[in-house]
Coordinates of C-alpha atoms in Angstrom, one line a residue:
Chain A
M1 CA -50.3 41.6 58.7
N2 CA -53.5 42.4 59.7
P3 CA -54.7 45.3 57.2
D4 CA -55.8 47.4 60.2
A5 CA -52.3 47.3 61.6
H6 CA -51.3 49.1 58.0
S7 CA -54.0 51.7 58.4
R8 CA -53.1 52.2 62.0
L9 CA -49.4 52.7 60.9
A10 CA -50.2 54.6 57.9
V11 CA -52.7 57.1 59.3
P12 CA -51.2 58.7 62.2
G13 CA -54.3 60.8 62.9
P14 CA -55.0 64.6 63.2
V15 CA -51.7 66.1 64.1
P16 CA -51.6 69.8 65.4
A17 CA -50.4 72.5 63.2
R18 CA -47.1 73.1 65.2
H19 CA -46.3 69.2 65.3
R20 CA -46.9 69.3 61.3
N21 CA -44.4 72.2 60.7
G22 CA -41.6 70.4 63.0
R23 CA -42.1 67.3 61.2
R24 CA -41.9 69.0 57.8
Y25 CA -38.7 70.8 59.4
W26 CA -37.2 67.6 60.2
R27 CA -38.0 66.1 56.6
W28 CA -36.3 69.0 54.9
M29 CA -33.2 68.9 57.1
V30 CA -33.1 64.5 56.6
N31 CA -33.4 65.0 53.1
L32 CA -30.8 67.9 52.8
W33 CA -28.4 65.7 54.9
L34 CA -29.2 62.5 52.5
V35 CA -28.4 64.7 49.4
F36 CA -25.2 65.9 50.9
H37 CA -24.3 62.6 52.2
L38 CA -24.9 60.6 48.7
V39 CA -22.9 63.3 47.1
A40 CA -20.3 63.1 49.7
I41 CA -19.9 59.1 49.5
I42 CA -19.7 59.5 45.9
I43 CA -17.2 61.8 45.4
A44 CA -15.0 60.4 48.0
P45 CA -13.7 57.6 45.5
A46 CA -14.2 59.7 42.5
A47 CA -11.6 62.7 43.7
M48 CA -8.6 60.0 43.9
D49 CA -6.4 60.1 41.6
P50 CA -6.5 61.0 38.3
S51 CA -9.5 63.3 39.1
S52 CA -10.5 66.7 37.3
E53 CA -10.5 69.8 39.2
L54 CA -14.3 69.9 39.5
T55 CA -14.6 66.5 41.5
R56 CA -11.4 67.8 43.8
S57 CA -13.1 70.9 44.2
V58 CA -16.4 69.3 45.5
H59 CA -14.1 67.0 47.7
D60 CA -12.7 69.7 49.4
V61 CA -16.2 70.8 50.7
C62 CA -17.1 67.4 51.7
Q63 CA -13.8 66.3 53.1
P64 CA -14.4 67.2 56.7
Y65 CA -17.3 65.4 56.5
L66 CA -16.0 62.4 55.1
E67 CA -12.5 62.2 57.2
A68 CA -14.7 62.7 60.5
L69 CA -16.5 59.4 59.7
Y70 CA -13.6 57.6 58.0
L71 CA -15.4 57.4 54.9
D72 CA -13.1 59.0 52.6
H73 CA -11.8 56.1 50.6
G74 CA -11.2 55.2 47.0
Y75 CA -12.1 51.5 47.3
H76 CA -9.3 50.8 44.6
F77 CA -9.2 47.2 45.6
F78 CA -6.3 45.4 43.5
A79 CA -6.6 48.8 41.3
P80 CA -5.3 50.0 38.8
E81 CA -3.8 46.2 39.0
P82 CA -2.2 43.8 41.5
E83 CA 1.3 44.7 42.2
E84 CA 4.3 43.3 43.8
S85 CA 4.4 43.6 47.7
T86 CA 6.7 45.1 50.2
L87 CA 8.1 43.7 53.1
L88 CA 10.7 44.9 55.6
S89 CA 13.6 43.2 57.0
F90 CA 15.5 44.1 60.0
E91 CA 18.5 43.4 62.1
A92 CA 18.2 44.5 65.6
E93 CA 21.6 44.5 67.6
R94 CA 21.5 44.5 71.2
P95 CA 24.2 46.2 73.4
D96 CA 25.8 42.7 74.4
G97 CA 26.5 42.3 70.8
T98 CA 23.9 39.7 69.8
V99 CA 21.6 40.5 66.4
V100 CA 18.0 39.7 66.2
R101 CA 17.1 39.3 62.4
G102 CA 13.2 39.2 61.2
R103 CA 10.8 40.3 58.4
I104 CA 7.3 41.6 58.4
P105 CA 5.0 40.2 57.4
D106 CA 5.7 36.8 58.8
R107 CA 3.6 34.5 57.0
A108 CA 3.6 32.1 60.0
T109 CA 1.6 35.1 62.0
Q110 CA -1.6 33.9 63.3
P111 CA -4.5 34.7 63.1
R112 CA -4.5 36.2 59.8
L113 CA -5.7 39.4 60.6
L114 CA -3.1 40.3 62.4
Y115 CA -0.6 39.2 59.5
H116 CA -2.8 41.7 57.6
R117 CA -2.1 44.6 59.8
Y118 CA 1.8 43.8 59.5
F119 CA 1.4 43.6 55.9
M120 CA -0.2 46.9 55.8
L121 CA 2.4 48.7 57.6
T122 CA 4.9 47.7 54.9
E123 CA 2.8 48.1 51.9
H124 CA 1.7 51.6 53.2
M125 CA 5.4 52.5 53.9
S126 CA 6.5 51.7 50.3
K127 CA 3.7 54.3 49.1
S128 CA 4.3 56.7 51.6
L129 CA 5.2 60.5 50.4
E130 CA 8.6 61.5 50.3
E131 CA 8.2 64.0 52.9
F132 CA 7.5 61.4 55.7
R133 CA 9.5 58.6 54.6
D134 CA 12.5 59.4 57.1
Q135 CA 10.0 59.9 59.9
W136 CA 8.3 56.6 59.2
H137 CA 11.4 54.5 59.0
E138 CA 12.4 56.0 62.1
S139 CA 9.1 55.0 63.8
Y140 CA 9.7 51.4 62.8
A141 CA 13.4 51.2 63.9
Q142 CA 12.3 52.9 67.0
H143 CA 9.5 50.1 67.8
L144 CA 12.0 47.4 66.7
G145 CA 14.6 48.6 69.1
R146 CA 12.3 48.6 72.0
A147 CA 10.4 45.3 71.3
Y148 CA 13.8 43.5 71.1
G149 CA 16.0 45.6 73.5
A150 CA 18.1 46.8 70.8
S151 CA 20.5 49.7 70.6
R152 CA 21.0 49.7 66.7
V153 CA 18.5 48.7 64.1
K154 CA 18.9 48.2 60.5
L155 CA 16.0 48.3 58.2
I156 CA 15.9 47.0 54.5
Q157 CA 12.8 47.3 52.2
Q158 CA 12.4 44.3 50.2
T159 CA 10.3 44.1 47.1
H160 CA 8.8 40.7 45.9
L161 CA 8.4 41.0 42.3
L162 CA 5.4 38.8 40.6
S163 CA 6.5 35.9 38.7
S164 CA 5.2 35.4 35.1
M165 CA 3.0 32.5 34.2
E166 CA 5.8 31.3 31.9
R167 CA 8.4 31.7 34.7
I168 CA 6.4 29.2 36.9
R169 CA 5.4 26.7 33.8
E170 CA 9.7 26.7 33.2
G171 CA 9.8 25.4 37.0
G172 CA 10.1 28.9 39.0
R173 CA 8.9 29.3 42.6
L174 CA 7.1 32.2 44.0
T175 CA 9.8 31.7 46.8
D176 CA 12.9 32.1 44.5
P177 CA 15.9 34.3 45.9
E178 CA 15.6 36.3 42.7
S179 CA 12.3 37.6 43.0
Y180 CA 13.4 39.8 45.9
E181 CA 15.1 43.1 45.6
N182 CA 16.8 44.7 48.5
H183 CA 16.6 48.3 49.3
P184 CA 18.7 49.5 52.3
L185 CA 16.4 52.1 54.2
G186 CA 19.7 52.9 56.8
D187 CA 20.9 52.1 60.2
F188 CA 19.0 53.8 63.4
A189 CA 20.4 54.4 66.7
C190 CA 17.5 53.2 69.2
D191 CA 17.3 55.4 72.5
A192 CA 14.1 53.8 73.6
Y193 CA 15.5 50.2 74.4
Chain B
M1 CA -49.0 81.7 25.0
R2 CA -50.5 81.0 28.4
R3 CA -52.8 78.2 27.1
L4 CA -49.8 76.9 25.3
L5 CA -47.5 76.7 28.6
N6 CA -50.2 75.9 31.1
P7 CA -50.0 72.1 30.1
V8 CA -46.2 72.1 29.9
V9 CA -45.9 73.4 33.4
R10 CA -48.6 71.1 34.4
D11 CA -46.7 68.3 33.2
L12 CA -43.5 69.2 34.8
M13 CA -45.1 69.8 38.1
A14 CA -46.6 66.2 37.9
R15 CA -43.2 64.9 37.0
G16 CA -41.6 66.8 39.8
R17 CA -44.3 65.6 42.5
S18 CA -44.0 62.0 40.9
L19 CA -40.1 62.1 41.5
A20 CA -40.3 63.4 45.0
D21 CA -42.7 60.4 45.8
D22 CA -40.5 58.0 44.4
W23 CA -37.4 59.5 46.4
D24 CA -39.7 59.4 49.6
A25 CA -41.0 55.7 48.9
F26 CA -37.2 54.5 48.1
W27 CA -35.6 56.1 51.2
F28 CA -38.7 56.4 53.9
R29 CA -41.3 53.8 53.2
P30 CA -41.4 51.9 56.4
A31 CA -39.5 48.7 56.5
D32 CA -39.3 45.5 58.7
P33 CA -36.1 45.9 61.0
T34 CA -35.4 42.5 61.1
L35 CA -33.0 42.5 58.7
L36 CA -31.4 45.8 60.1
G37 CA -31.1 43.4 63.3
L38 CA -29.3 40.6 61.6
L39 CA -26.9 43.2 60.2
R40 CA -26.2 44.6 63.5
I41 CA -25.4 41.0 65.0
L42 CA -23.2 40.2 61.7
T43 CA -21.6 43.5 61.8
G44 CA -20.9 43.3 65.7
L45 CA -19.6 39.7 65.5
M46 CA -16.6 41.3 62.8
L47 CA -16.1 44.1 65.1
L48 CA -15.7 42.2 68.1
Y49 CA -13.2 39.8 66.2
T50 CA -11.3 42.8 64.4
H51 CA -10.8 44.4 67.9
A52 CA -10.2 41.3 69.9
V53 CA -7.1 41.1 67.2
W54 CA -6.1 44.3 68.1
G55 CA -5.8 43.3 71.8
L56 CA -3.2 41.0 71.1
V57 CA -0.9 43.7 69.9
L58 CA -2.3 46.7 71.6
G59 CA 1.1 48.0 72.9
Q60 CA 2.8 47.3 69.6
F61 CA -0.1 49.4 68.0
F62 CA -1.4 51.6 70.4
G63 CA 1.4 52.0 72.7
P64 CA 3.9 54.9 73.2
V65 CA 6.5 53.5 71.2
S66 CA 4.2 51.7 68.7
W67 CA 5.0 51.0 64.8
L68 CA 3.2 54.2 64.0
S69 CA 4.5 56.6 66.6
P70 CA 2.0 59.2 67.6
A71 CA 4.4 61.8 65.8
L72 CA 4.4 60.3 62.8
V73 CA 0.6 59.6 62.5
R74 CA 0.0 63.2 63.5
A75 CA 2.3 64.4 60.9
I76 CA 0.5 62.5 58.2
Q77 CA -2.7 63.5 59.6
Q78 CA -2.0 67.7 59.7
D79 CA -5.0 69.3 58.5
Q80 CA -7.1 66.3 58.5
Y81 CA -10.2 65.9 60.4
N82 CA -9.3 62.6 61.7
Y83 CA -10.0 62.4 65.5
S84 CA -9.5 59.3 67.8
F85 CA -9.8 59.1 71.1
W86 CA -6.6 57.3 71.7
W87 CA -4.9 60.6 71.4
L88 CA -6.3 61.6 74.8
V89 CA -5.4 58.1 76.5
A90 CA -2.5 58.2 78.9
D91 CA 0.1 55.2 78.8
G92 CA -1.7 53.5 82.3
W93 CA -5.2 53.7 80.8
M94 CA -4.5 51.9 77.5
W95 CA -6.3 48.6 78.8
P96 CA -8.9 50.0 80.3
V97 CA -10.0 52.3 77.5
Y98 CA -9.6 48.9 75.6
G99 CA -11.8 46.9 77.8
F100 CA -14.5 49.7 77.6
S101 CA -14.2 49.7 74.2
M102 CA -14.9 45.8 73.8
A103 CA -17.7 45.9 76.3
V104 CA -19.6 48.6 74.0
L105 CA -18.8 46.4 70.8
L106 CA -20.2 43.8 72.9
L107 CA -23.6 45.5 74.1
F108 CA -24.0 46.6 70.7
T109 CA -23.8 43.3 69.0
L110 CA -26.2 42.1 71.7
G111 CA -28.4 44.9 70.9
L112 CA -28.3 46.2 74.3
F113 CA -29.2 50.2 74.9
T114 CA -28.6 50.0 71.4
R115 CA -29.4 53.5 70.4
V116 CA -26.5 54.9 72.7
T117 CA -24.1 51.8 71.9
S118 CA -24.4 51.8 68.4
I119 CA -22.9 55.7 68.2
L120 CA -20.5 54.8 70.8
S121 CA -19.5 51.6 68.7
L122 CA -18.7 54.3 65.7
L123 CA -16.4 56.4 67.8
V124 CA -14.7 52.9 68.8
V125 CA -14.5 52.0 65.4
I126 CA -13.4 55.3 64.1
S127 CA -10.8 56.1 66.8
F128 CA -9.1 52.8 66.5
A129 CA -8.8 53.4 62.4
H130 CA -7.8 56.8 62.8
R131 CA -5.0 56.2 65.4
V132 CA -3.4 53.3 63.2
P133 CA -4.5 54.4 59.4
Q134 CA -1.5 52.5 58.1
A135 CA -2.1 49.2 59.4
T136 CA -6.0 49.5 57.8
F137 CA -7.3 48.0 55.0
G138 CA -10.7 47.6 53.1
L139 CA -12.2 45.4 56.1
D140 CA -11.9 48.4 58.3
Q141 CA -13.5 50.7 55.8
I142 CA -16.5 48.3 55.4
N143 CA -16.9 48.1 59.3
A144 CA -17.1 51.9 59.7
M145 CA -19.5 52.3 56.9
L146 CA -22.0 49.6 58.3
T147 CA -21.5 50.7 61.9
L148 CA -22.5 54.3 60.9
Y149 CA -25.7 53.1 59.2
L150 CA -26.4 51.1 61.8
A151 CA -26.4 53.8 64.3
I152 CA -28.5 55.8 62.3
G153 CA -31.1 53.1 61.9
P154 CA -33.0 51.6 64.6
S155 CA -30.9 48.5 64.6
G156 CA -31.8 47.4 68.0
Q157 CA -35.5 47.1 67.3
A158 CA -35.2 43.7 66.3
L159 CA -33.1 40.4 67.1
S160 CA -31.9 42.4 70.4
L161 CA -32.1 42.5 74.0
D162 CA -33.4 46.1 73.8
R163 CA -36.1 43.8 72.1
F164 CA -36.2 41.4 74.4
I165 CA -37.0 43.6 77.2
A166 CA -39.7 45.5 75.3
R167 CA -41.4 42.3 74.9
R168 CA -41.3 41.6 78.6
R169 CA -42.2 44.6 79.7
G170 CA -45.1 45.0 77.0
G171 CA -46.4 41.4 76.8
S172 CA -47.4 40.0 73.8
A173 CA -48.4 43.0 71.8
L174 CA -45.1 43.8 71.5
S175 CA -43.8 40.4 70.1
R176 CA -42.8 41.8 66.7
P177 CA -41.1 45.0 65.8
A178 CA -43.3 47.9 63.6
P179 CA -42.1 48.8 60.0
S180 CA -40.1 51.5 60.4
A181 CA -39.0 54.5 57.9
G182 CA -35.9 54.8 59.9
A183 CA -35.1 51.0 59.1
N184 CA -35.7 51.5 55.6
L185 CA -33.4 54.6 55.5
A186 CA -30.3 52.4 56.8
L187 CA -31.0 49.8 54.7
R188 CA -31.1 52.0 51.5
L189 CA -27.8 53.8 52.8
I190 CA -26.1 50.5 53.0
N191 CA -27.4 49.1 49.6
V192 CA -26.4 52.7 47.9
H193 CA -23.2 52.6 49.8
M194 CA -22.3 49.2 48.5
C195 CA -23.3 50.2 45.2
V196 CA -21.0 53.0 45.0
I197 CA -18.1 50.4 46.5
Y198 CA -18.6 47.7 43.6
F199 CA -18.8 50.5 41.2
F200 CA -15.6 52.3 41.8
A201 CA -13.7 49.1 42.7
G202 CA -14.7 48.1 39.0
I203 CA -14.0 51.1 37.2
S204 CA -10.7 52.2 39.0
K205 CA -9.5 48.5 37.5
L206 CA -10.2 49.8 34.2
Q207 CA -6.9 52.2 34.2
G208 CA -4.7 48.9 34.7
E209 CA -3.5 47.0 31.9
A210 CA -3.5 43.6 33.3
W211 CA -7.5 43.9 33.9
W212 CA -7.6 44.4 30.1
T213 CA -5.2 41.7 29.3
G214 CA -6.7 39.2 31.5
E215 CA -3.6 38.6 33.5
A216 CA -4.6 40.7 36.8
M217 CA -6.0 37.5 38.6
W218 CA -2.8 35.7 37.7
R219 CA -1.0 38.5 39.3
A220 CA -3.3 38.6 42.7
F221 CA -2.9 34.6 42.8
S222 CA 0.9 34.9 42.2
N223 CA 1.3 37.1 45.0
L224 CA 2.9 35.0 47.7
E225 CA 2.2 37.8 50.3
Y226 CA -1.5 37.5 50.0
Q227 CA -1.9 33.9 48.8
S228 CA -3.3 31.6 51.4
I229 CA -3.9 28.4 49.2
D230 CA -1.3 27.6 46.2
M231 CA -3.1 28.8 42.9
T232 CA 0.2 28.4 40.8
W233 CA -1.5 25.8 38.8
L234 CA -3.5 28.4 37.1
A235 CA -0.3 28.9 35.1
W236 CA -1.2 26.4 32.9
H237 CA -4.7 27.5 32.2
P238 CA -4.3 31.2 31.3
W239 CA -8.0 31.0 29.7
L240 CA -9.5 30.7 32.7
L241 CA -7.6 33.4 34.5
N242 CA -8.8 35.6 31.4
L243 CA -12.3 34.4 32.2
L244 CA -12.0 35.1 35.9
T245 CA -10.4 38.5 35.6
H246 CA -13.1 39.6 33.0
V247 CA -16.1 38.4 34.7
S248 CA -14.9 39.9 38.1
V249 CA -14.2 43.2 36.6
L250 CA -18.0 43.0 34.8
W251 CA -19.5 41.9 38.1
E252 CA -18.1 44.9 39.8
V253 CA -19.1 47.6 37.4
F254 CA -22.5 46.4 36.6
F255 CA -23.3 45.4 40.4
C256 CA -24.9 49.0 40.9
V257 CA -27.5 48.7 38.3
L258 CA -28.3 44.8 37.9
I259 CA -28.7 44.0 41.7
W260 CA -32.0 46.3 41.6
Q261 CA -33.4 43.9 39.0
P262 CA -35.5 41.3 41.2
R263 CA -34.8 38.7 38.5
L264 CA -31.0 39.2 38.6
R265 CA -30.4 40.1 42.4
P266 CA -30.1 36.2 43.2
L267 CA -27.5 35.9 40.6
M268 CA -25.7 38.9 41.8
L269 CA -25.8 38.0 45.1
A270 CA -24.6 34.4 44.1
G271 CA -21.7 36.2 42.3
A272 CA -20.8 38.3 45.6
V273 CA -20.5 35.0 47.3
V274 CA -18.3 33.6 45.0
L275 CA -16.1 36.4 44.9
H276 CA -15.6 37.1 48.4
V277 CA -15.3 33.5 49.5
G278 CA -12.6 33.1 46.6
I279 CA -11.2 36.1 48.2
G280 CA -11.2 34.6 51.6
A281 CA -9.9 31.3 50.5
C282 CA -7.1 32.2 47.9
L283 CA -5.8 35.7 49.3
G284 CA -6.8 34.9 53.0
M285 CA -8.8 37.9 53.6
W286 CA -11.6 36.2 55.1
T287 CA -12.6 39.2 57.2
F288 CA -12.8 41.5 54.5
G289 CA -14.7 38.9 52.4
L290 CA -17.1 38.1 55.1
I291 CA -18.1 41.8 55.7
M292 CA -18.7 42.6 52.3
L293 CA -21.0 39.7 52.2
V294 CA -22.8 41.2 55.3
G295 CA -23.1 44.5 53.1
C296 CA -24.4 42.5 50.6
A297 CA -27.0 40.8 52.8
S298 CA -28.6 44.0 53.0
F299 CA -30.3 43.3 49.7
L300 CA -31.8 40.2 51.1
P301 CA -35.5 40.0 50.8
S302 CA -37.4 40.8 54.3
Q303 CA -39.3 37.8 53.8
T304 CA -36.1 35.4 53.5
V305 CA -34.9 37.2 56.5
R306 CA -38.1 36.7 58.4
D307 CA -38.1 32.9 57.2
L308 CA -34.5 32.4 58.3
V309 CA -35.0 33.9 61.9
A310 CA -38.1 32.2 62.4
A311 CA -36.3 28.8 61.4
L312 CA -33.7 29.5 63.9
S313 CA -35.9 30.8 66.5
P314 CA -36.3 27.8 69.2
G315 CA -39.6 26.7 69.8
R316 CA -41.1 27.9 66.6
S317 CA -41.5 25.4 64.1
R318 CA -44.1 27.3 61.7
P319 CA -42.4 30.5 60.0
W320 CA -43.7 33.8 60.8
T321 CA -44.3 34.6 57.1
A322 CA -47.3 31.9 57.1
L323 CA -48.8 33.8 59.4
M324 CA -47.7 37.3 58.2
P325 CA -47.4 37.2 54.5
L326 CA -44.5 39.5 53.4
P327 CA -43.3 41.6 51.7
T328 CA -45.7 44.4 52.9
P329 CA -48.0 46.3 50.1
P330 CA -46.8 49.8 49.5
Q331 CA -47.5 52.1 52.1
P332 CA -47.8 56.1 52.0
A333 CA -44.8 58.1 53.5
V334 CA -45.8 58.4 57.2
P335 CA -44.4 61.3 59.3
W336 CA -40.8 60.5 60.2
P337 CA -38.9 60.3 62.1
S338 CA -41.3 61.3 64.9
R339 CA -43.7 58.7 64.3
P340 CA -44.6 56.6 67.6
E341 CA -43.9 52.6 67.3
V342 CA -47.5 51.2 66.9
P343 CA -48.0 47.8 68.6
E344 CA -49.1 45.5 66.2
P345 CA -52.3 43.4 66.8
A346 CA -52.5 40.1 67.7
L347 CA -52.0 37.6 64.9
P348 CA -55.0 35.8 63.9
L349 CA -53.4 32.3 64.2
N350 CA -51.7 31.2 67.5
R351 CA -48.1 30.6 67.2
V352 CA -46.8 27.3 67.4

């Protein structure tokens, strides 16, 4: 770059006092926001469980800001360690007696990002708070009832256990039926079909 | 006593001033906005893809009888500050609102009316994520983070239709964007946020036994629901799994320190490519892996990006850097954010 260009960029020329004060004010505001923002983006993951009362208190202050900007995350990718996954089997019974059976996530779903959306539905369901669990299952059942025109939907949560290295070396497969555990969630009457 | 204290006070004040200067230089030294423009395009493409995929199942996730019913999401989000324009959209308006959202994301990617479309894009990204929080994952978090910083910085000043229009109106004097403190601020915010992400991703793993015993990578590879390539052959190579486990944790934990070392930066960025391409190829999360690499690209040197842009520009066989050596020498902090853009003088050599 032409050295002249630098000097033209760096030296803005005489600035009236009123403008100088305005700039100084802006600069202070930006710096204050910057400090707050840095504290907020660090405290968001730091306040995830397990955490101290101090970090949780600071997080309480930053929480509205973090939530409004969708920054309130722990970034605990595959932590504390990769776990078994959760699937959702369903049986949707139509008024004429026919039954549609399925499972989400379905590995045949394309594109892969869509598969992950369904996968997240089941993963988040398995980790939901007790107080929301019934409403959660009801929501999924009503959706399936609507999607398949069913009057009754049966949901089964499946836990796909991880295989050890020894088991694989001895000839086991990741799809072996014994690696799945079923947990019935109930039968739901669907009024939205 | 006063004579004893004076040098101490003077020293403390000098250190304070030096710290303030360093802070100013780190955040506000004017930077070339070309890299920010490149990040806008890459992030915009990912936003378009992410939201195009939502379009395949819009009714399933955003309709009245969706997987996550409005009642359920509102119950989970009570006492939270999770706004979403989807709560205001009547059933019949679902597709028009979706179409408008996609149009906003497209304009943002192209860099048209970027000051406005970047902020609208942020609203779109956050609104979609807050409506279906239980269907989101790391991709959505990084999408929103990058969009936020691209809205803060002048991401439309380079590699954009805004720039193209300005050049057409202003002639050759406006052919290159001027360095900007706002561009530096946005890039630094992405840099620092990426460090925070990797650091906490790393130390949160230290709570898990499998990351210490070296079995964590096996647990990830042997999870059929994540798996996109059969990696069970690794069961016969436990040492390799142990090595991959330990290296990935160490890389994540120390990224926030080593990435700032110029000599180690290429190594750390190469590690990022290996890690995220590995996640994409083996665990099927290409979108997440790619958007993390976009975040890591914020650490690329301006000169490299300028060279890349010059090489890809039609009709330019000579890199711009031959005409305009970069990186630019340190400049004193200039008044920000009200500094007007100064047209750069004509280049001393003719462009080919």
